[in-house]
mmCIF file of C-alpha atoms in Angstrom:
data_model
loop_
_atom_site.group_PDB
_atom_site.id
_atom_site.type_symbol
_atom_site.label_atom_id
_atom_site.label_comp_id
_atom_site.label_asym_id
_atom_site.label_seq_id
_atom_site.Cartn_x
_atom_site.Cartn_y
_atom_site.Cartn_z
ATOM 1 C CA MET A 567 -77.860 149.396 127.731
ATOM 2 C CA LEU A 568 -75.762 149.566 130.823
ATOM 3 C CA TRP A 569 -76.332 153.243 131.506
ATOM 4 C CA GLN A 570 -79.795 153.349 129.962
ATOM 5 C CA THR A 571 -78.196 155.216 127.061
ATOM 6 C CA PRO A 572 -76.606 153.879 123.869
ATOM 7 C CA TRP A 573 -73.011 154.653 124.711
ATOM 8 C CA SER A 574 -70.823 151.576 124.642
ATOM 9 C CA GLY A 575 -67.483 153.031 123.520
ATOM 10 C CA ARG A 576 -64.993 151.222 121.324
ATOM 11 C CA GLU A 577 -61.966 152.549 123.202
ATOM 12 C CA HIS A 578 -60.308 149.353 124.356
ATOM 13 C CA MET A 579 -56.965 147.663 123.979
ATOM 14 C CA THR A 580 -55.840 146.430 120.580
ATOM 15 C CA GLN A 581 -57.040 143.012 119.543
ATOM 16 C CA ASN A 582 -53.903 141.091 120.508
ATOM 17 C CA ALA A 583 -52.898 142.951 123.691
ATOM 18 C CA LEU A 584 -54.831 140.666 126.028
ATOM 19 C CA GLU A 585 -53.389 137.602 124.335
ATOM 20 C CA ARG A 586 -49.906 139.033 124.792
ATOM 21 C CA LEU A 587 -50.668 139.684 128.460
ATOM 22 C CA ILE A 588 -51.413 135.972 128.842
ATOM 23 C CA GLY A 589 -47.792 135.279 127.880
ATOM 24 C CA LEU A 590 -46.378 138.198 129.847
ATOM 25 C CA ASP A 591 -43.916 136.055 131.826
ATOM 26 C CA ASP A 592 -42.300 134.993 128.557
ATOM 27 C CA HIS A 593 -41.097 138.563 127.963
ATOM 28 C CA GLU A 594 -37.680 138.920 129.577
ATOM 29 C CA ASP A 595 -37.161 142.483 128.388
ATOM 30 C CA SER A 596 -38.445 144.878 131.072
ATOM 31 C CA VAL A 597 -39.035 147.586 128.463
ATOM 32 C CA THR A 598 -41.268 145.222 126.503
ATOM 33 C CA ARG A 599 -43.161 144.208 129.633
ATOM 34 C CA ARG A 600 -43.714 147.802 130.647
ATOM 35 C CA SER A 601 -44.864 148.748 127.147
ATOM 36 C CA LEU A 602 -47.379 145.901 127.115
ATOM 37 C CA LEU A 603 -48.710 146.783 130.562
ATOM 38 C CA ARG A 604 -49.135 150.376 129.458
ATOM 39 C CA GLU A 605 -51.026 149.274 126.356
ATOM 40 C CA VAL A 606 -53.285 146.997 128.380
ATOM 41 C CA THR A 607 -54.028 149.583 131.061
ATOM 42 C CA ASP A 608 -54.791 152.331 128.548
ATOM 43 C CA ALA A 609 -58.272 150.813 128.553
ATOM 44 C CA PHE A 610 -58.673 151.778 132.225
ATOM 45 C CA MET A 611 -57.394 155.349 132.165
ATOM 46 C CA VAL A 612 -59.897 158.191 132.400
ATOM 47 C CA ALA A 613 -59.692 161.974 132.170
ATOM 48 C CA PRO A 614 -57.130 163.404 134.646
ATOM 49 C CA ASP A 615 -59.699 165.658 136.318
ATOM 50 C CA ARG A 616 -61.432 162.571 137.778
ATOM 51 C CA TYR A 617 -58.491 161.452 139.907
ATOM 52 C CA GLY A 618 -58.243 162.475 143.547
ATOM 53 C CA ARG A 619 -60.998 165.121 143.448
ATOM 54 C CA ARG A 620 -64.089 164.832 145.604
ATOM 55 C CA ASP A 621 -66.187 167.039 143.337
ATOM 56 C CA THR A 622 -65.820 164.530 140.497
ATOM 57 C CA THR A 623 -66.182 161.337 142.559
ATOM 58 C CA TYR A 624 -69.554 160.453 141.033
ATOM 59 C CA PHE A 625 -69.535 162.909 138.140
ATOM 60 C CA ASP A 626 -69.771 160.362 135.312
ATOM 61 C CA LEU A 627 -72.527 158.345 136.955
ATOM 62 C CA LEU A 628 -74.466 161.491 137.876
ATOM 63 C CA LEU A 629 -74.091 162.844 134.346
ATOM 64 C CA THR A 630 -75.300 159.658 132.647
ATOM 65 C CA ARG A 631 -78.240 159.252 134.993
ATOM 66 C CA THR A 632 -79.196 162.934 134.644
ATOM 67 C CA ALA A 633 -78.905 162.795 130.863
ATOM 68 C CA THR A 634 -81.191 159.762 130.734
ATOM 69 C CA ALA A 635 -83.813 161.336 132.992
ATOM 70 C CA MET A 636 -83.587 164.597 131.048
ATOM 71 C CA ASP A 637 -84.007 162.806 127.723
ATOM 72 C CA GLU A 638 -87.204 161.103 128.927
ATOM 73 C CA ARG A 639 -88.653 164.409 130.112
ATOM 74 C CA VAL A 640 -87.749 166.257 126.909
ATOM 75 C CA ARG A 641 -89.469 163.614 124.769
ATOM 76 C CA ARG A 642 -92.658 163.933 126.825
ATOM 77 C CA ILE A 643 -92.566 167.736 126.595
ATOM 78 C CA LEU A 644 -92.179 167.603 122.829
ATOM 79 C CA ALA A 645 -95.027 165.123 122.476
ATOM 80 C CA MET A 646 -97.385 167.215 124.611
ATOM 81 C CA ALA A 647 -96.453 170.402 122.769
ATOM 82 C CA LEU A 648 -97.112 168.698 119.439
ATOM 83 C CA ILE A 649 -100.503 167.492 120.607
ATOM 84 C CA ARG A 650 -101.473 170.993 121.688
ATOM 85 C CA ALA A 651 -100.240 172.381 118.371
ATOM 86 C CA GLY A 652 -102.483 169.955 116.479
ATOM 87 C CA ALA A 653 -99.708 167.792 115.037
ATOM 88 C CA ARG A 654 -100.523 164.448 113.448
ATOM 89 C CA GLU A 655 -100.444 161.379 115.677
ATOM 90 C CA GLU A 656 -97.532 159.887 113.752
ATOM 91 C CA HIS A 657 -95.388 162.930 114.542
ATOM 92 C CA VAL A 658 -96.222 162.619 118.233
ATOM 93 C CA ARG A 659 -95.211 158.951 118.143
ATOM 94 C CA THR A 660 -91.982 159.937 116.393
ATOM 95 C CA ALA A 661 -91.139 162.428 119.128
ATOM 96 C CA LEU A 662 -91.841 159.862 121.846
ATOM 97 C CA ASN A 663 -90.336 156.719 120.412
ATOM 98 C CA ASP A 664 -88.655 156.891 117.020
ATOM 99 C CA LEU A 665 -85.971 159.565 117.238
ATOM 100 C CA SER A 666 -82.473 158.423 118.184
ATOM 101 C CA SER A 667 -81.282 160.011 121.386
ATOM 102 C CA PRO A 668 -78.351 162.421 120.943
ATOM 103 C CA ASN A 669 -77.122 161.129 124.308
ATOM 104 C CA GLY A 670 -75.448 158.314 122.412
ATOM 105 C CA ARG A 671 -72.995 160.702 120.772
ATOM 106 C CA PHE A 672 -72.284 162.493 124.008
ATOM 107 C CA LEU A 673 -72.168 159.976 126.830
ATOM 108 C CA ARG A 674 -69.651 157.667 125.225
ATOM 109 C CA ARG A 675 -67.136 160.477 125.742
ATOM 110 C CA THR A 676 -67.663 161.035 129.429
ATOM 111 C CA ALA A 677 -64.956 159.024 131.171
ATOM 112 C CA VAL A 678 -62.152 159.897 128.775
ATOM 113 C CA GLN A 679 -62.738 163.629 128.347
ATOM 114 C CA SER A 680 -62.379 166.394 130.894
ATOM 115 C CA ARG A 681 -65.463 168.221 132.073
ATOM 116 C CA ALA A 682 -64.360 171.298 130.142
ATOM 117 C CA ASP A 683 -64.047 169.256 126.943
ATOM 118 C CA LEU A 684 -67.461 167.688 127.497
ATOM 119 C CA LEU A 685 -69.016 171.128 127.894
ATOM 120 C CA ALA A 686 -67.244 172.322 124.750
ATOM 121 C CA PHE A 687 -68.687 169.347 122.843
ATOM 122 C CA LEU A 688 -72.217 170.218 123.950
ATOM 123 C CA MET A 689 -71.822 173.857 122.989
ATOM 124 C CA ASP A 690 -70.162 173.139 119.650
ATOM 125 C CA SER A 691 -72.811 170.564 118.721
ATOM 126 C CA CYS A 692 -75.681 173.050 118.892
ATOM 127 C CA ALA A 693 -76.250 174.927 115.647
ATOM 128 C CA GLU A 694 -78.798 177.199 117.321
ATOM 129 C CA GLN A 695 -78.031 179.238 120.415
ATOM 130 C CA PRO A 696 -80.490 179.075 123.337
ATOM 131 C CA ILE A 697 -83.227 181.691 123.334
ATOM 132 C CA THR A 698 -82.101 182.891 126.766
ATOM 133 C CA PRO A 699 -78.445 182.634 127.832
ATOM 134 C CA ILE A 700 -77.288 179.685 129.921
ATOM 135 C CA THR A 701 -75.415 180.976 132.943
ATOM 136 C CA GLY A 702 -73.027 179.390 135.418
ATOM 137 C CA ASP A 703 -69.416 179.255 136.532
ATOM 138 C CA THR A 704 -67.280 179.011 133.398
ATOM 139 C CA ASN A 705 -64.649 177.167 135.448
ATOM 140 C CA LEU A 706 -67.298 174.567 136.397
ATOM 141 C CA GLY A 707 -66.533 175.144 140.052
ATOM 142 C CA ASP A 708 -70.182 175.332 141.126
ATOM 143 C CA GLY A 709 -70.694 171.564 141.107
ATOM 144 C CA ASN A 710 -69.878 168.905 143.667
ATOM 145 C CA SER A 711 -69.895 165.110 143.801
ATOM 146 C CA LEU A 712 -73.714 164.998 143.593
ATOM 147 C CA THR A 713 -74.423 168.256 141.732
ATOM 148 C CA LEU A 714 -73.530 168.994 138.130
ATOM 149 C CA PRO A 715 -72.144 172.430 137.237
ATOM 150 C CA ALA A 716 -74.985 174.718 136.124
ATOM 151 C CA LEU A 717 -73.485 175.209 132.660
ATOM 152 C CA MET A 718 -73.288 171.457 132.160
ATOM 153 C CA ARG A 719 -76.948 170.974 133.062
ATOM 154 C CA GLY A 720 -78.127 173.867 130.937
ATOM 155 C CA TRP A 721 -76.156 172.979 127.831
ATOM 156 C CA LEU A 722 -77.040 169.298 128.109
ATOM 157 C CA TYR A 723 -80.709 170.292 128.047
ATOM 158 C CA HIS A 724 -80.213 172.636 125.094
ATOM 159 C CA TYR A 725 -78.197 169.961 123.271
ATOM 160 C CA LEU A 726 -81.087 167.511 123.612
ATOM 161 C CA THR A 727 -83.881 169.915 122.710
ATOM 162 C CA ALA A 728 -82.021 171.477 119.776
ATOM 163 C CA ASP A 729 -81.194 168.062 118.320
ATOM 164 C CA TYR A 730 -84.771 166.810 118.593
ATOM 165 C CA CYS A 731 -86.192 170.018 117.106
ATOM 166 C CA ALA A 732 -83.785 169.776 114.179
ATOM 167 C CA ALA A 733 -84.844 166.158 113.573
ATOM 168 C CA LEU A 734 -88.548 167.037 113.683
ATOM 169 C CA ALA A 735 -88.314 170.225 111.582
ATOM 170 C CA PRO A 736 -88.623 168.549 108.144
ATOM 171 C CA LYS A 737 -91.767 166.770 109.325
ATOM 172 C CA ILE A 738 -93.678 169.524 111.120
ATOM 173 C CA GLY A 739 -92.432 172.812 109.693
ATOM 174 C CA THR A 740 -90.912 176.010 111.054
ATOM 175 C CA ASP A 741 -93.968 177.375 112.881
ATOM 176 C CA ARG A 742 -94.413 174.297 115.041
ATOM 177 C CA ILE A 743 -90.679 174.032 115.642
ATOM 178 C CA ASN A 744 -90.739 177.582 116.999
ATOM 179 C CA VAL A 745 -93.542 176.558 119.346
ATOM 180 C CA LEU A 746 -91.486 173.588 120.534
ATOM 181 C CA ALA A 747 -88.402 175.755 121.046
ATOM 182 C CA ARG A 748 -90.325 178.277 123.154
ATOM 183 C CA THR A 749 -91.997 175.527 125.178
ATOM 184 C CA THR A 750 -88.776 173.694 125.970
ATOM 185 C CA GLU A 751 -87.014 176.961 126.793
ATOM 186 C CA ARG A 752 -89.720 177.889 129.285
ATOM 187 C CA LEU A 753 -89.329 174.542 131.076
ATOM 188 C CA ARG A 754 -85.524 174.406 131.086
ATOM 189 C CA ALA A 755 -84.954 175.224 134.750
ATOM 190 C CA GLU A 756 -87.699 172.877 135.966
ATOM 191 C CA VAL A 757 -86.552 169.929 133.858
ATOM 192 C CA THR A 758 -82.829 170.252 134.507
ATOM 193 C CA ILE A 759 -83.342 170.416 138.262
ATOM 194 C CA SER A 760 -85.856 167.566 138.445
ATOM 195 C CA ALA A 761 -83.731 165.311 136.205
ATOM 196 C CA GLU A 762 -80.681 165.853 138.379
ATOM 197 C CA GLU A 763 -82.704 165.267 141.548
ATOM 198 C CA GLN A 764 -83.915 161.939 140.179
ATOM 199 C CA ALA A 765 -80.355 160.949 139.285
ATOM 200 C CA ARG A 766 -79.050 162.034 142.690
ATOM 201 C CA ASP A 767 -81.735 160.031 144.483
ATOM 202 C CA GLN A 768 -80.835 156.902 142.509
ATOM 203 C CA ILE A 769 -77.174 157.283 143.382
ATOM 204 C CA VAL A 770 -77.740 158.023 147.071
ATOM 205 C CA VAL A 771 -80.082 155.050 147.516
ATOM 206 C CA ALA A 772 -77.788 152.677 145.630
ATOM 207 C CA ARG A 773 -74.724 153.898 147.504
ATOM 208 C CA ARG A 774 -76.446 153.448 150.862
ATOM 209 C CA THR A 775 -77.712 149.995 149.911
ATOM 210 C CA VAL A 776 -74.353 148.675 148.746
ATOM 211 C CA LYS A 777 -72.585 150.290 151.693
ATOM 212 C CA GLU A 778 -74.818 148.282 154.005
ATOM 213 C CA TRP A 779 -74.123 145.111 152.002
ATOM 214 C CA ALA A 780 -70.402 145.806 152.295
ATOM 215 C CA ARG A 781 -70.718 146.257 156.054
ATOM 216 C CA ARG A 782 -72.278 142.790 156.233
ATOM 217 C CA GLN A 783 -69.686 141.448 153.736
ATOM 218 C CA ALA A 784 -72.531 140.633 151.381
ATOM 219 C CA VAL A 785 -70.983 142.050 148.189
ATOM 220 C CA THR A 786 -70.169 138.625 146.804
ATOM 221 C CA ASP A 787 -69.210 137.516 143.314
ATOM 222 C CA ASP A 788 -72.676 136.098 142.701
ATOM 223 C CA ILE A 789 -74.430 139.342 143.568
ATOM 224 C CA LEU A 790 -72.911 141.048 140.521
ATOM 225 C CA SER A 791 -74.681 138.774 138.062
ATOM 226 C CA GLU A 792 -77.859 138.831 140.153
ATOM 227 C CA LEU A 793 -78.008 142.629 140.108
ATOM 228 C CA LEU A 794 -77.362 142.709 136.385
ATOM 229 C CA GLU A 795 -80.068 140.138 135.756
ATOM 230 C CA ALA A 796 -82.485 142.239 137.822
ATOM 231 C CA ARG A 797 -81.410 145.368 135.850
ATOM 232 C CA ALA A 798 -80.592 147.106 139.153
ATOM 233 C CA MET A 799 -77.937 149.012 137.287
ATOM 234 C CA THR A 800 -76.963 151.722 139.754
ATOM 235 C CA GLU A 801 -76.602 149.167 142.541
ATOM 236 C CA PHE A 802 -74.644 146.990 140.128
ATOM 237 C CA ILE A 803 -72.175 149.799 139.447
ATOM 238 C CA PHE A 804 -71.604 150.430 143.148
ATOM 239 C CA ALA A 805 -71.199 146.696 143.757
ATOM 240 C CA VAL A 806 -68.567 146.553 140.995
ATOM 241 C CA MET A 807 -66.769 149.549 142.499
ATOM 242 C CA THR A 808 -66.785 147.890 145.908
ATOM 243 C CA ARG A 809 -65.875 144.384 144.810
ATOM 244 C CA PHE A 810 -62.963 145.500 142.619
ATOM 245 C CA ASP A 811 -61.937 148.672 144.484
ATOM 246 C CA LEU A 812 -62.475 150.976 141.513
ATOM 247 C CA ASP A 813 -63.443 154.615 141.211
ATOM 248 C CA THR A 814 -66.660 155.491 139.404
ATOM 249 C CA ALA A 815 -65.178 156.705 136.122
ATOM 250 C CA THR A 816 -62.909 153.676 135.771
ATOM 251 C CA ALA A 817 -65.783 151.313 136.556
ATOM 252 C CA LEU A 818 -67.942 152.900 133.859
ATOM 253 C CA ARG A 819 -65.123 152.847 131.310
ATOM 254 C CA MET A 820 -64.397 149.197 132.067
ATOM 255 C CA LEU A 821 -68.019 148.088 131.893
ATOM 256 C CA ASN A 822 -68.622 149.888 128.610
ATOM 257 C CA ASP A 823 -65.682 148.225 126.889
ATOM 258 C CA SER A 824 -67.708 146.123 124.456
ATOM 259 C CA SER A 825 -64.831 143.657 123.998
ATOM 260 C CA PHE A 826 -65.083 142.689 127.706
ATOM 261 C CA GLU A 827 -61.272 142.572 127.812
ATOM 262 C CA SER A 828 -61.062 145.206 130.545
ATOM 263 C CA PHE A 829 -63.575 143.369 132.690
ATOM 264 C CA ALA A 830 -61.750 140.080 132.101
ATOM 265 C CA ILE A 831 -58.506 141.509 133.498
ATOM 266 C CA VAL A 832 -60.180 143.071 136.536
ATOM 267 C CA ALA A 833 -62.199 139.924 137.281
ATOM 268 C CA LYS A 834 -59.215 137.619 136.868
ATOM 269 C CA SER A 835 -57.104 139.826 139.143
ATOM 270 C CA GLN A 836 -59.626 138.978 141.882
ATOM 271 C CA ASP A 837 -59.805 135.336 140.729
ATOM 272 C CA ILE A 838 -63.533 135.554 139.996
ATOM 273 C CA ARG A 839 -65.006 132.169 139.110
ATOM 274 C CA ARG A 840 -65.468 131.550 135.401
ATOM 275 C CA SER A 841 -69.160 130.745 135.909
ATOM 276 C CA VAL A 842 -69.749 134.116 137.601
ATOM 277 C CA PHE A 843 -67.791 135.972 134.920
ATOM 278 C CA ALA A 844 -69.756 134.168 132.184
ATOM 279 C CA LYS A 845 -73.112 134.884 133.803
ATOM 280 C CA THR A 846 -72.217 138.536 134.268
ATOM 281 C CA ILE A 847 -71.165 139.203 130.692
ATOM 282 C CA ALA A 848 -74.262 137.341 129.503
ATOM 283 C CA GLY A 849 -76.244 140.165 131.089
ATOM 284 C CA PHE A 850 -74.795 142.578 128.529
ATOM 285 C CA ARG A 851 -75.874 140.635 125.454
ATOM 286 C CA ASN A 852 -78.553 143.213 124.669
ATOM 287 C CA ARG A 853 -75.836 145.676 123.628
ATOM 288 C CA LYS A 854 -75.478 145.734 119.856
ATOM 289 C CA THR A 855 -71.692 145.408 119.872
ATOM 290 C CA ASP A 856 -71.542 142.499 122.314
ATOM 291 C CA ASP A 857 -73.199 139.719 120.313
ATOM 292 C CA LYS A 858 -70.039 137.980 119.148
ATOM 293 C CA GLN A 859 -67.751 138.705 122.083
ATOM 294 C CA GLY A 860 -68.947 136.211 124.687
ATOM 295 C CA ASP A 861 -67.370 132.997 123.410
ATOM 296 C CA ARG A 862 -64.116 134.729 122.493
ATOM 297 C CA ILE A 863 -63.628 136.410 125.862
ATOM 298 C CA LEU A 864 -64.516 133.279 127.826
ATOM 299 C CA GLY A 865 -61.783 131.390 126.002
ATOM 300 C CA LEU A 866 -59.284 134.114 126.813
ATOM 301 C CA TYR A 867 -60.478 134.367 130.417
ATOM 302 C CA ASP A 868 -59.583 130.730 130.977
ATOM 303 C CA ARG A 869 -56.025 131.422 129.838
ATOM 304 C CA ILE A 870 -55.259 134.655 131.727
ATOM 305 C CA PRO A 871 -52.899 133.920 134.647
ATOM 306 C CA VAL A 872 -54.080 135.523 137.878
ATOM 307 C CA GLU A 873 -50.567 136.898 138.438
ATOM 308 C CA ALA A 874 -50.559 138.622 135.039
ATOM 309 C CA ALA A 875 -53.932 140.247 135.744
ATOM 310 C CA GLU A 876 -52.754 141.327 139.204
ATOM 311 C CA ARG A 877 -49.620 142.830 137.680
ATOM 312 C CA ALA A 878 -51.714 144.784 135.173
ATOM 313 C CA MET A 879 -53.895 146.207 137.950
ATOM 314 C CA ARG A 880 -50.859 147.187 140.045
ATOM 315 C CA PHE A 881 -49.436 148.958 137.010
ATOM 316 C CA TRP A 882 -52.745 150.762 136.483
ATOM 317 C CA ARG A 883 -52.727 152.012 140.071
ATOM 318 C CA LEU A 884 -49.194 153.342 139.609
ATOM 319 C CA ARG A 885 -50.325 155.207 136.497
ATOM 320 C CA VAL A 886 -53.247 156.699 138.401
ATOM 321 C CA SER A 887 -50.907 157.837 141.158
ATOM 322 C CA GLU A 888 -48.658 159.481 138.565
ATOM 323 C CA ALA A 889 -51.651 161.113 136.853
ATOM 324 C CA SER A 890 -52.741 162.653 140.150
ATOM 325 C CA GLY A 891 -49.260 163.900 140.947
ATOM 326 C CA GLY A 892 -48.725 161.263 143.590
ATOM 327 C CA THR A 893 -51.032 163.118 145.961
ATOM 328 C CA ALA A 894 -54.080 160.855 145.684
ATOM 329 C CA GLN A 895 -54.885 157.201 145.977
ATOM 330 C CA ALA A 896 -55.708 155.306 142.808
ATOM 331 C CA GLU A 897 -59.378 155.662 143.593
ATOM 332 C CA GLU A 898 -61.812 157.534 145.759
ATOM 333 C CA PRO A 899 -63.531 155.296 148.306
ATOM 334 C CA ALA A 900 -66.387 153.722 146.387
ATOM 335 C CA LEU A 901 -68.846 154.268 149.211
ATOM 336 C CA ALA A 902 -67.612 157.562 150.613
ATOM 337 C CA SER A 903 -70.275 159.357 152.579
#
C-alpha cells in the first residue's frame, strides 16, 4: 500500500470524464468545457482547511505515517499483554497479524475531510469512552506542520485500541479485555508521542533528501519509478510533490486514486514519457483495486493531448485559489523549510 495502510479511496472522476477530456477541443460551448474541467478536477480537490495554511502543510502525510507507526505499536502491546495474561498462542498471533487495521476506514478520508470532521469520525467510531479523558485544544490549534493536535493523537490511539479490543473480545473474554484496556490506557502518552516522532523523522529526512536532489536538479522522471520500486515511499511522495508542483494533500489524493486517471492527467501535463508513467503505475499493482487498471489507463494516456492536461491543471489551480479566498498560492512549497 502506498501509505503503508489500506486506504486507496474510490473518489475519482466518473468513468467517461477522462475520455471526454481527450476530446475537449471539440466542445465549442464554454459552459460545457468549464463543466467538464470542473468534473475532472474534482478528483484533485481536498478539504479547504489544507489550502494556504502552514500548520496543515504536511498534515495528511504526518497523520498517515503516525497512524501506521501507532498501529504497529498497539499490536505489539496487545500481543505482549495477552502473553502475560496467559492467552493461547493463536490469540496472540491474531492480535499481531490477523486483525484488519481500523486505519483503513479512517485514512481514506484524510485528504477530503477537514481536521474537525476527521476528529469527529474518530470520536463517533468509538463505542467505549477512554478510561481517562483525552485532553487538548478543541479548536485543534495546538498542532503545526510537523505536530498533530493533541486531541487527534489521543483519539486516534483510542480508536485503534478500542477497535482491536472489540475484535478480540469474543475470543478472549471480558476479564482479559479489561486487562488489555488498562494496559493500553497506561501506555497512551508514550505510544502517541513515539509514533509521531517516528513519523516526523521520516518526513524530515525525506524532505531534506529530496530538497537536496532538487537543488542538484536530480528529481527526474525516472527517479519516481525508481523510488517506488525501492519502496522509499516518503521520498517518493516528496519527489512527486516537487516534480509536479503539488501540495501534500493533493499529491496523496492523486496517488490514491485507484483508477490512475488523476495521475495520468498530472503526468501528461508535464509530458512524462509513457515508459516512465507505465513503470510508475506498475509499482502500485499490489493494491487490491489496481489489478485491472493498468492496460486501460495506458491506452487513455496515449490519447490525452498535453494541452488538454495542461488546461485541466490550470483550472485546478484557479479552483484552489478560489477555495483559499485568493490569498494563497495553489500549493505550499513542497520543500518548505
